[in-house]
Coordinates of C-alpha atoms in Angstrom, one line a residue:
Chain G
M1172 CA 0.5 29.6 12.5
D1173 CA -1.3 30.4 15.5
I1174 CA 0.2 27.2 17.7
G1175 CA -2.9 27.1 19.9
A1176 CA -4.6 26.4 16.0
A1177 CA -2.2 24.7 15.0
L1178 CA -2.6 22.0 17.7
T1179 CA -5.8 22.0 17.9
I1180 CA -6.3 21.2 14.3
A1181 CA -3.9 18.5 14.3
L1182 CA -5.6 16.9 17.5
V1183 CA -9.2 17.1 15.5
A1184 CA -7.3 15.3 12.9
A1185 CA -6.1 12.6 14.1
L1186 CA -9.0 11.8 16.0
L1187 CA -11.1 12.0 13.0
G1188 CA -8.7 9.0 11.4
Q1189 CA -8.4 7.5 14.2
V1190 CA -11.9 6.6 14.6
W1191 CA -12.2 5.8 10.9
A1192 CA -9.0 3.3 10.8
A1193 CA -10.1 2.1 13.9
Q1194 CA -13.5 0.2 12.3
V1195 CA -12.2 -0.6 8.9
R1196 CA -11.8 -3.8 7.9
L1197 CA -8.5 -6.2 6.5
E1198 CA -10.7 -6.9 3.4
S1199 CA -11.7 -3.2 2.5
Q1200 CA -8.1 -2.0 3.9
L1201 CA -6.7 -1.3 0.2
R1202 CA -9.2 1.0 -0.6
W1203 CA -8.7 3.1 2.4
L1204 CA -4.9 3.0 2.2
S1205 CA -5.6 4.8 -2.0
A1206 CA -7.7 7.5 -0.3
A1207 CA -5.2 7.8 2.5
L1208 CA -3.0 8.5 -0.4
L1209 CA -5.1 10.7 -2.0
L1210 CA -5.3 13.0 0.8
N1211 CA -1.4 13.5 0.2
A1212 CA -2.3 14.7 -3.1
M1213 CA -3.2 18.1 -1.4
T1214 CA 0.5 18.9 -1.7
L1215 CA -0.4 20.2 -5.3
P1216 CA -2.0 23.4 -4.8
A1217 CA 0.7 24.2 -2.0
A1218 CA 3.1 23.9 -4.4
M1219 CA 1.6 24.7 -7.9
L1220 CA 0.8 28.2 -5.4
L1221 CA 4.9 28.6 -4.6
F1222 CA 5.9 27.6 -8.2
G1223 CA 3.8 30.5 -9.5
D1224 CA 6.0 33.2 -8.0
S1225 CA 9.0 31.8 -8.3
N1226 CA 12.3 33.0 -9.5
T1227 CA 15.6 31.2 -9.2
V1228 CA 16.5 28.5 -10.8
F1229 CA 17.1 26.3 -8.3
G1230 CA 13.1 26.5 -7.1
L1231 CA 12.1 26.6 -10.2
A1232 CA 13.2 23.1 -10.9
A1233 CA 12.3 21.9 -7.4
G1234 CA 8.9 24.0 -7.9
F1235 CA 8.3 21.8 -11.4
I1236 CA 9.5 18.0 -10.1
A1237 CA 7.0 18.8 -7.2
I1238 CA 4.1 19.8 -9.6
L1239 CA 4.7 16.9 -12.0
V1240 CA 5.1 14.0 -8.8
A1241 CA 1.5 15.6 -6.9
S1242 CA 0.0 15.4 -9.7
A1243 CA 0.8 12.0 -10.7
S1244 CA 0.7 10.6 -7.3
G1245 CA -2.7 12.2 -6.6
M1246 CA -4.4 11.4 -10.6
G1247 CA -2.3 7.8 -9.4
A1248 CA -3.9 7.7 -6.6
L1249 CA -7.5 8.2 -7.9
I1250 CA -7.1 6.0 -10.9
W1251 CA -6.2 3.0 -8.5
L1252 CA -9.7 4.2 -6.1
Y1253 CA -11.5 4.1 -8.8
R1254 CA -10.3 0.8 -9.9
I1255 CA -10.5 -0.9 -6.5
E1256 CA -14.7 0.6 -6.5
K1257 CA -15.2 -0.8 -9.5
L1258 CA -14.9 -3.9 -8.9
G1259 CA -17.0 -3.4 -6.0
Q1260 CA -15.1 -3.5 -2.7
T1261 CA -18.3 -1.3 -1.4
N1262 CA -20.1 -4.8 -2.0
I1263 CA -18.3 -6.8 -0.3
V1264 CA -18.0 -5.0 2.9
N1265 CA -22.0 -4.5 3.1
T1266 CA -21.9 -8.8 2.2
I1267 CA -19.8 -9.2 5.5
N1268 CA -21.0 -7.1 7.8
A1269 CA -23.6 -9.0 7.2
T1270 CA -22.4 -12.4 8.0
P1271 CA -21.8 -13.5 11.5
A1272 CA -19.0 -16.0 10.6
S1273 CA -16.5 -13.3 9.1
T1274 CA -15.8 -11.8 12.3
P1275 CA -12.1 -11.4 12.8
T1276 CA -9.8 -13.2 14.5
E1277 CA -6.5 -12.2 16.6
S1278 CA -4.0 -13.4 14.6
T1279 CA -1.5 -15.5 16.4
S1280 CA 0.4 -16.0 13.1
T1281 CA 4.6 -16.5 12.9
A1282 CA 5.3 -16.0 10.3
S1283 CA 3.9 -13.3 7.2
P1284 CA 1.5 -14.6 5.0
H1285 CA 2.2 -12.2 1.8
E1286 CA 5.2 -14.6 0.8
Chain M
M389 CA -0.8 33.6 22.8
L390 CA 2.5 31.9 21.8
R391 CA 3.0 32.3 17.8
L392 CA 5.0 30.9 15.3
P393 CA 7.9 33.5 13.5
A394 CA 6.0 35.4 11.2
R395 CA 7.0 34.0 7.6
L396 CA 7.1 34.7 3.7
P397 CA 9.3 37.6 4.2
N398 CA 10.0 38.9 1.3
Q399 CA 6.3 38.9 1.2
R400 CA 6.2 37.4 -2.3
V401 CA 2.7 35.6 -2.3
Q402 CA 0.3 38.2 -1.1
P403 CA -2.0 37.2 2.3
A404 CA -5.4 38.1 0.5
R405 CA -3.9 35.2 -1.8
M406 CA -2.6 33.1 0.7
N407 CA -6.0 33.5 2.5
D408 CA -8.1 32.4 -1.1
M409 CA -5.8 29.3 -0.8
N410 CA -6.9 28.6 2.5
L411 CA -10.7 28.8 1.8
G412 CA -10.0 26.3 -1.8
L413 CA -7.6 23.9 0.1
A414 CA -10.5 24.0 2.7
L415 CA -13.4 22.7 0.1
A416 CA -11.4 20.5 -1.4
G417 CA -10.4 19.0 2.3
L418 CA -14.1 18.7 2.9
L419 CA -15.1 17.3 -0.4
M420 CA -12.7 13.8 0.5
L421 CA -13.8 14.5 4.0
I422 CA -17.2 13.7 2.8
G423 CA -15.7 10.9 1.1
L424 CA -14.0 9.2 3.4
Q425 CA -17.5 9.2 5.4
R426 CA -19.1 7.4 2.8
M427 CA -16.1 5.1 2.7
H428 CA -16.9 4.6 6.5
A429 CA -20.7 3.8 5.7
G430 CA -19.8 1.6 2.6
R431 CA -20.3 3.7 -0.1
H432 CA -18.8 4.4 -3.2
A433 CA -16.9 7.6 -2.5
F434 CA -14.8 7.8 -5.8
P435 CA -17.1 10.9 -7.5
W436 CA -16.3 12.5 -3.6
F437 CA -12.8 12.1 -4.3
A438 CA -12.1 12.8 -8.1
T439 CA -14.4 16.4 -7.2
G440 CA -11.9 17.1 -4.3
F441 CA -8.8 16.5 -5.9
G442 CA -10.2 18.8 -9.3
A443 CA -10.9 21.5 -6.7
A444 CA -6.9 21.2 -5.0
V445 CA -6.0 21.2 -9.2
L446 CA -8.7 24.1 -9.9
V447 CA -8.4 26.2 -6.6
P448 CA -4.2 27.5 -7.2
I449 CA -5.3 27.9 -11.2
L450 CA -8.1 30.5 -10.6
L451 CA -6.5 32.4 -8.3
G452 CA -4.0 33.0 -10.9
G453 CA -1.1 35.7 -10.1
G454 CA 1.6 33.6 -10.7
E455 CA 4.5 34.3 -13.6
N456 CA 5.6 30.7 -14.4
Q457 CA 1.7 30.1 -15.5
L458 CA 2.9 28.3 -18.5
L459 CA 5.4 25.9 -17.1
M460 CA 3.2 24.9 -14.1
M461 CA 0.4 23.8 -16.2
S462 CA 2.9 22.1 -18.5
A463 CA 4.2 20.1 -15.5
L464 CA 0.4 19.2 -14.0
A465 CA -0.5 18.3 -17.3
L466 CA 3.0 15.6 -17.2
G467 CA 1.7 14.6 -14.0
L468 CA -1.2 13.6 -14.8
G469 CA -0.6 12.3 -18.3
L470 CA 2.0 10.5 -17.1
A471 CA 0.0 8.9 -14.1
F472 CA -3.0 8.2 -16.6
I473 CA -0.5 5.7 -18.9
L474 CA 0.6 4.5 -15.8
G475 CA -2.4 3.4 -14.9
L476 CA -3.8 2.3 -18.2
I477 CA -0.6 -0.4 -18.0
S478 CA -0.9 -1.3 -14.6
T479 CA -2.8 -4.2 -14.2
L480 CA -3.7 -5.2 -10.4
S481 CA -1.0 -7.6 -10.0
H482 CA 1.1 -4.3 -10.4
L483 CA -1.1 -2.7 -7.3
P484 CA 1.5 -3.3 -4.7
A485 CA 4.5 -2.1 -6.8
R486 CA 2.2 0.8 -8.2
L487 CA 0.6 2.5 -4.2
A488 CA 4.6 2.1 -3.0
L489 CA 5.7 4.1 -6.2
L490 CA 2.7 6.6 -5.5
H491 CA 3.5 7.0 -1.9
G492 CA 7.3 7.5 -3.2
L493 CA 5.8 10.4 -5.6
A494 CA 3.7 11.8 -2.5
G495 CA 7.0 11.8 0.2
A496 CA 9.1 13.8 -2.8
A497 CA 6.3 16.4 -3.9
T498 CA 6.1 17.3 -0.2
A499 CA 9.7 17.3 0.1
L500 CA 10.4 19.6 -2.8
V501 CA 7.4 22.3 -1.4
A502 CA 9.2 22.4 1.4
G503 CA 12.8 22.3 -0.3
M504 CA 11.9 25.3 -2.8
A505 CA 10.0 27.2 -0.2
M506 CA 14.0 27.3 1.3
L507 CA 15.7 27.5 -1.6
E508 CA 13.8 30.6 -2.3
Q509 CA 14.1 31.9 1.2
L510 CA 10.1 32.0 1.5
L511 CA 10.4 31.2 5.3
E512 CA 12.2 33.2 8.9
P513 CA 15.2 31.0 10.2
G514 CA 14.0 29.6 13.5
L515 CA 11.2 27.1 14.4
T516 CA 9.6 28.2 10.7
L517 CA 12.7 27.2 9.0
G518 CA 13.5 24.3 11.2
L519 CA 9.4 22.6 10.5
A520 CA 9.7 22.7 6.9
N521 CA 13.5 20.8 7.0
L522 CA 11.7 18.5 8.9
S523 CA 9.4 18.3 6.5
V524 CA 11.8 18.0 3.9
L525 CA 13.7 15.0 5.9
L526 CA 10.8 13.3 6.5
G527 CA 9.2 13.6 3.1
A528 CA 12.7 12.4 0.9
F529 CA 13.4 9.9 3.6
S530 CA 9.7 8.5 3.1
A531 CA 10.3 8.8 -0.6
A532 CA 13.6 7.2 -1.0
G533 CA 12.4 4.1 1.1
A534 CA 9.0 3.9 -1.0
A535 CA 11.3 4.1 -4.2
V536 CA 12.8 1.4 -3.3
A537 CA 10.2 -0.5 -2.0
H538 CA 8.8 -0.3 -5.9
L539 CA 11.8 -1.5 -7.8
R540 CA 11.6 -4.4 -4.7
L541 CA 8.1 -4.8 -5.9
S542 CA 8.9 -5.2 -9.4
H543 CA 11.6 -7.0 -9.2
L544 CA 14.3 -4.5 -10.6
L545 CA 16.3 -4.9 -7.2
P546 CA 16.1 -9.1 -7.0
H547 CA 18.7 -8.4 -4.4
V548 CA 18.5 -7.7 -1.1
L549 CA 21.3 -6.1 0.7
R550 CA 21.8 -6.2 4.8
H551 CA 24.7 -6.0 6.8
A552 CA 24.8 -6.0 10.7
S553 CA 26.0 -2.4 10.9
Q554 CA 23.3 -0.8 8.1
S555 CA 20.7 -0.1 10.4
W556 CA 23.3 2.0 12.7
I557 CA 25.3 3.7 9.5
G558 CA 21.2 4.7 8.9
V559 CA 20.9 6.3 12.1
V560 CA 24.3 7.7 12.4
L561 CA 23.1 9.0 8.6
L562 CA 20.3 10.2 9.5
L563 CA 21.7 12.0 12.9
C564 CA 23.8 14.1 10.9
T565 CA 21.3 14.9 8.7
L566 CA 19.7 16.3 12.4
V567 CA 22.1 18.3 12.9
L568 CA 22.6 19.8 9.7
G569 CA 19.2 20.6 9.3
G570 CA 19.6 22.2 12.6
L571 CA 22.5 24.3 11.5
L572 CA 19.7 25.7 8.2
A573 CA 16.9 26.8 10.1
S574 CA 19.1 28.9 12.6
G575 CA 20.7 30.5 9.3
M576 CA 23.9 29.6 10.5
K577 CA 24.8 27.6 6.6
V578 CA 22.6 29.3 4.6
H579 CA 24.2 28.2 0.9
I580 CA 22.8 26.4 -1.6
L581 CA 25.6 23.4 -1.2
W582 CA 24.4 22.8 2.3
Q583 CA 20.4 22.7 1.3
M584 CA 21.4 20.2 -1.1
S585 CA 23.6 18.5 1.2
F586 CA 20.4 18.0 3.6
F587 CA 17.9 16.4 0.8
I588 CA 20.8 14.0 -0.5
L589 CA 21.6 12.8 2.9
A590 CA 17.8 12.8 3.8
T591 CA 17.6 10.6 1.1
L592 CA 20.4 8.0 1.7
S593 CA 19.1 7.7 5.2
G594 CA 16.0 6.5 3.4
I595 CA 18.0 4.1 1.1
V596 CA 20.3 3.0 3.4
F597 CA 16.4 1.9 6.0
S598 CA 15.0 0.7 2.8
L599 CA 17.4 -1.7 1.1
P600 CA 18.1 -5.0 3.8
L601 CA 13.9 -4.9 3.6
A602 CA 13.0 -7.9 1.4
E603 CA 9.8 -8.1 -1.2
R604 CA 7.5 -9.6 1.2
E605 CA 8.1 -6.8 3.9
A606 CA 7.8 -4.6 0.5
P607 CA 4.3 -3.0 1.1
L608 CA 4.1 -3.0 4.9
A609 CA 7.3 -0.9 4.3
A610 CA 5.7 1.1 1.8
S611 CA 2.5 1.8 4.2
W612 CA 4.6 2.6 6.9
L613 CA 6.6 5.6 4.9
G614 CA 2.8 7.0 4.3
V615 CA 2.9 7.3 7.7
L616 CA 6.0 9.8 7.7
T617 CA 4.9 11.9 4.0
G618 CA 1.4 12.7 6.4
L619 CA 3.5 14.1 9.2
S620 CA 5.5 16.1 6.1
M621 CA 2.5 17.2 4.8
A622 CA 1.3 19.2 8.0
L623 CA 4.8 20.0 9.1
L624 CA 4.3 21.7 5.8
G625 CA 1.2 23.0 6.0
I626 CA 2.1 24.8 9.4
A627 CA 5.3 26.0 8.0
L628 CA 3.1 28.0 5.1
E629 CA 0.8 28.8 7.3
L630 CA -2.0 26.5 5.7
A631 CA -4.0 25.4 8.0
P632 CA -5.9 22.6 5.2
L633 CA -2.7 21.1 4.5
L634 CA -1.9 20.9 8.5
A635 CA -5.4 18.8 8.8
T636 CA -5.3 16.5 5.8
G637 CA -1.9 15.6 6.1
I638 CA -2.7 15.0 10.3
L639 CA -5.8 12.5 8.9
S640 CA -3.4 11.0 6.3
A641 CA -1.0 9.7 8.6
A642 CA -3.8 8.9 11.5
L643 CA -4.8 6.3 9.1
T644 CA -2.0 4.6 8.0
L645 CA -0.3 4.7 10.7
I646 CA -3.7 2.7 12.2
L647 CA -4.1 0.6 9.0
S648 CA -0.2 -0.2 8.9
S649 CA -0.2 -1.0 12.4
E650 CA -3.3 -3.0 11.7
L651 CA -1.7 -4.9 9.0
G652 CA 1.8 -5.6 10.7
R653 CA -0.5 -7.6 13.5
Q654 CA -2.2 -9.2 11.3
V655 CA 1.0 -10.5 9.5
N656 CA 3.4 -10.9 12.9
M657 CA 5.7 -7.7 11.3
P658 CA 5.0 -4.9 13.6
L659 CA 6.9 -1.7 13.0
S660 CA 10.4 -3.0 15.2
K661 CA 10.4 -6.4 13.5
L662 CA 10.3 -4.6 10.2
L663 CA 13.2 -1.9 11.2
W664 CA 15.3 -4.3 13.1
G665 CA 14.5 -7.6 12.7
A666 CA 14.8 -7.5 8.4
R667 CA 18.4 -7.2 9.5
A668 CA 18.4 -9.7 12.2
T669 CA 17.1 -12.5 9.7
A670 CA 19.8 -12.3 7.2
S671 CA 22.1 -14.5 9.0
E672 CA 19.3 -17.0 9.6
A673 CA 20.4 -20.0 7.6
V674 CA 17.4 -21.9 5.7
T675 CA 16.7 -25.1 5.5
E676 CA 17.2 -27.3 3.3
P677 CA 13.3 -27.9 1.3
A678 CA 12.2 -31.4 2.1
A679 CA 10.6 -33.8 -0.7
P680 CA 7.0 -34.2 -1.4
E681 CA 5.9 -37.3 0.6
R682 CA 2.8 -38.1 -1.5
P683 CA 3.3 -36.3 -4.7
M684 CA 0.5 -36.5 -7.6
T685 CA -0.1 -36.5 -10.9
L686 CA -2.4 -33.9 -13.5
E687 CA -4.3 -36.8 -14.7
Q688 CA -5.0 -38.3 -10.7
L689 CA -6.2 -34.6 -9.8
A690 CA -7.9 -34.1 -12.9
L691 CA -9.9 -37.4 -11.8
E692 CA -10.5 -36.3 -8.2
L693 CA -11.7 -33.0 -9.3
E694 CA -14.4 -35.0 -12.1
Q695 CA -15.1 -36.8 -9.0
A696 CA -15.6 -34.7 -6.1
Q697 CA -19.4 -33.2 -5.1
D698 CA -18.1 -30.1 -3.0
I699 CA -14.0 -28.6 -4.0
L700 CA -12.6 -25.6 -1.6
L701 CA -10.0 -23.9 -3.4
I702 CA -7.3 -21.5 -1.8
P703 CA -5.5 -19.1 -4.0
G704 CA -2.7 -17.8 -2.6
F705 CA 0.3 -15.1 -3.5
G706 CA 2.0 -17.7 -6.0
C707 CA -1.0 -18.2 -7.5
I708 CA -0.9 -14.3 -7.8
A709 CA 3.1 -14.3 -9.0
A710 CA 2.2 -16.4 -11.7
E711 CA -0.2 -15.2 -13.1
G712 CA -2.8 -17.8 -12.6
C713 CA -6.3 -15.7 -11.3
D714 CA -7.6 -16.3 -14.9
E715 CA -7.3 -19.7 -15.2
L716 CA -8.2 -20.2 -11.6
V717 CA -12.0 -18.8 -11.9
H718 CA -12.2 -21.3 -15.7
L719 CA -11.0 -24.0 -13.4
A720 CA -14.2 -23.0 -11.2
K721 CA -16.6 -22.6 -14.1
R722 CA -15.9 -25.5 -15.4
L723 CA -16.5 -27.5 -11.9
S724 CA -19.2 -25.6 -11.5
Q725 CA -20.9 -26.6 -14.7
R726 CA -20.5 -30.5 -13.6
S727 CA -22.9 -29.5 -11.4
T728 CA -20.1 -29.5 -8.1
Q729 CA -20.2 -26.8 -5.7
V730 CA -17.2 -24.7 -5.7
R731 CA -16.2 -22.4 -3.3
V732 CA -12.4 -20.0 -3.9
L733 CA -11.4 -18.5 -0.9
A734 CA -9.5 -15.8 -1.2
H735 CA -8.8 -14.6 2.0
P736 CA -7.5 -10.9 2.8
L737 CA -3.9 -12.1 3.8
A738 CA -3.2 -14.0 0.5
G739 CA -1.6 -11.1 -1.3
R740 CA 0.6 -8.7 -1.1
L741 CA -1.7 -6.5 0.4
P742 CA -4.9 -7.2 2.3
G743 CA -8.0 -8.1 -0.6
Q744 CA -5.7 -7.7 -3.8
L745 CA -6.8 -11.2 -4.3
A746 CA -10.2 -10.7 -4.2
L747 CA -10.5 -8.1 -6.9
L748 CA -8.2 -10.0 -9.0
L749 CA -11.0 -13.0 -8.9
R750 CA -13.3 -10.0 -9.6
E751 CA -11.2 -8.6 -12.5
S752 CA -11.2 -12.1 -13.9
G753 CA -14.5 -12.9 -13.8
I754 CA -15.2 -15.1 -11.0
D755 CA -19.0 -15.7 -9.8
E756 CA -20.0 -14.2 -6.8
S757 CA -21.7 -17.2 -5.2
M758 CA -18.2 -18.9 -5.3
L759 CA -16.4 -16.1 -3.8
I760 CA -16.1 -16.3 -0.2
E761 CA -12.9 -14.0 2.3
H762 CA -13.0 -15.9 5.8
W763 CA -13.8 -19.5 6.5
S764 CA -15.5 -20.3 9.4
G765 CA -14.5 -23.1 11.9
E766 CA -17.0 -23.9 12.2
Q767 CA -18.1 -25.4 8.2
P768 CA -17.1 -28.7 7.5
I769 CA -14.0 -29.0 5.2
P770 CA -14.6 -30.2 2.0
A771 CA -14.0 -33.6 1.1
L772 CA -11.3 -32.2 -1.5
T773 CA -9.5 -29.3 -1.2
L774 CA -6.9 -27.4 -3.7
S775 CA -4.2 -25.2 -2.5
I776 CA -3.1 -23.1 -5.5
G777 CA 0.3 -21.2 -4.3
A778 CA -0.7 -20.9 -0.8
H779 CA 2.0 -22.9 0.9
D780 CA 2.2 -20.0 3.9
L781 CA -1.6 -19.0 4.1
I782 CA -2.6 -22.8 4.9
N783 CA 0.0 -23.3 7.2
P784 CA -1.9 -24.8 10.4
Q785 CA 1.1 -23.8 12.4
R786 CA -0.1 -19.9 11.5
A787 CA -3.5 -21.1 13.5
N788 CA -5.6 -18.2 12.0
A789 CA -9.7 -19.2 12.5
D790 CA -10.3 -17.6 9.2
I791 CA -8.4 -19.7 7.1
P792 CA -9.1 -23.4 7.3
N793 CA -7.1 -25.5 9.4
L794 CA -6.6 -28.5 7.3
S795 CA -4.5 -30.0 9.6
I796 CA -7.5 -31.7 10.9
L797 CA -9.5 -33.7 8.7
E798 CA -11.5 -36.3 7.8
A799 CA -11.0 -39.9 7.3
S800 CA -11.9 -39.6 3.1
A801 CA -11.0 -35.8 2.7
K802 CA -8.3 -34.7 0.9
V803 CA -5.9 -31.5 0.2
V804 CA -3.8 -31.2 -3.0
L805 CA -0.9 -28.6 -3.0
I806 CA 0.2 -27.0 -6.2
L807 CA 3.1 -25.9 -5.0
T808 CA 6.6 -24.9 -7.0
Q809 CA 9.2 -25.9 -4.1
T810 CA 7.5 -27.7 -1.2
Q811 CA 9.1 -23.7 1.0
G812 CA 6.8 -21.5 0.4
F813 CA 8.2 -17.7 -0.2
S814 CA 8.7 -17.8 3.5
G815 CA 11.2 -20.4 3.5
M816 CA 9.1 -21.9 6.5
D817 CA 8.4 -26.0 6.8
N818 CA 4.7 -26.5 6.5
P819 CA 4.5 -29.7 8.6
L820 CA 0.9 -30.0 6.5
L821 CA 3.4 -31.9 4.1
N822 CA 3.8 -35.0 6.3
D823 CA 0.2 -35.2 6.5
T824 CA -1.2 -38.2 5.1
H825 CA -4.4 -36.5 3.8
V826 CA -2.3 -34.2 1.5
Y827 CA -0.7 -34.8 -1.6
V828 CA 1.6 -32.5 -3.5
L829 CA 1.3 -31.5 -7.4
Q830 CA 4.5 -29.6 -8.3
S831 CA 4.1 -27.3 -10.6
D832 CA 3.6 -23.9 -11.1
A833 CA 0.0 -22.2 -10.6
R834 CA -0.6 -21.1 -13.7
G835 CA 0.7 -23.8 -15.8
G836 CA -0.6 -26.1 -13.7
L837 CA -4.5 -24.9 -14.2
E838 CA -3.6 -24.5 -17.4
Q839 CA -3.4 -28.3 -17.5
L840 CA -5.7 -29.3 -15.8
N841 CA -8.5 -27.3 -17.8
Q842 CA -7.3 -29.2 -20.6
R843 CA -7.7 -32.6 -19.1
L844 CA -10.6 -31.9 -17.6
K845 CA -13.5 -34.1 -19.5
P846 CA -16.2 -31.6 -21.3
T847 CA -19.6 -31.9 -19.1

């Protein structure tokens, strides 16, 4: 692949990711994390492409497992995204965006509340 | 212009098929981009992601041309089926563990695809093979780390293994892996045993770095490992000349990087602390939990709830861990039937992952009008506040403006904490316990709420 093209693609994708992620609110992070995970499912077609022409035992084994785990990962992320959206996180985001009191403030915490 | 060395020396994958694949992948990627844009606009994005994923699955099937179609379809059916079954049997309380598992699977998939290209000798020694090696390293590291995080969150690996030299062992392992990767990329070592050793070393590095992480650190660590998976996928895209793979890999890495760093900032756990801090705290002595100064019985609390006009319920991780959300929603409904104003604060940081608690409460059928996710400092704190397993969340030392400061209350106001022990999961002391307004009911969240529901008089 042309290095210039690769760098341009990488730069544009990184910028796009930065623009979107910078505006994600804490309460909708879960949805975005599932979506980012789903993007990784693009490995699946690459695995299928190489596996189709694989002819060594180790290659076949690696390819079989790769397709299995890539499809499981993609499908799993899709299921969670469905469940999260079904429970109406979109509505929350909209409601909160309309509420001035919900403006996030910088945390000065000293311990993780994920405990 | 400088070009990476040509790939696919034995030309097993025809150029025309590669072009079609690139086109198909670009279509799938575009559909997912539309999904992300809709998500950004606060609209439902699932159909777009589902179509994008469907396209990603269908494109290689439609292109055909392979010799192992039957095996491929079997692997695909098995993977999709297993994910579907796992999705059906998992509840929302399993979400952090399952997301860690999915991160691990994605990392493993990328490492295996790069490994397959190496094993099939599809890549020329040099920069292309080096990038594929790096992809294997990042993918295997991410998969192993996320697998440890999954086991930790599923309580299958309860003991945190920490040693003073653990970080350095990890660094040495990582350096050895890099050196071996360099040798493999240069073509000096081509035997399969060296390739397997490289894969094993990369996996071991991920395990060594992840073993010292405690359960509360595991979701954030899994999220950070997602960055490595994205990068691994991008490198694989360059090595295999699949531009859409590069674009989606970088996009995924950028999104996860910013989301993880923001979450780390919110919970005061930046990456550096996660990598090195977790080990440093291993030797720190945990102080003995103090006995509550003002205990309260279930009968007293039931009476307080019956008399109060305005109640704020603050569930925390203890409520999720004890699977008490159903009982909490039941309590909120019963209280509102008594014409009491009930608000339930489901702060995004109350769960293991942001927003998990609100989802659980919605699943339990909470009335949307009761649910709030942020507290405004201007709002007066109600006469009665009931914290259910939110010991760390309401700790005034955290001083988060989105959470009511329960150390500054009117004289008549009361706060009741339902907790199992006087230290939260963080092991941190809470000054609220010495406050004259604060009473403690020692019980697990589910059991305590269940008994409260039984004791409340019918309206």
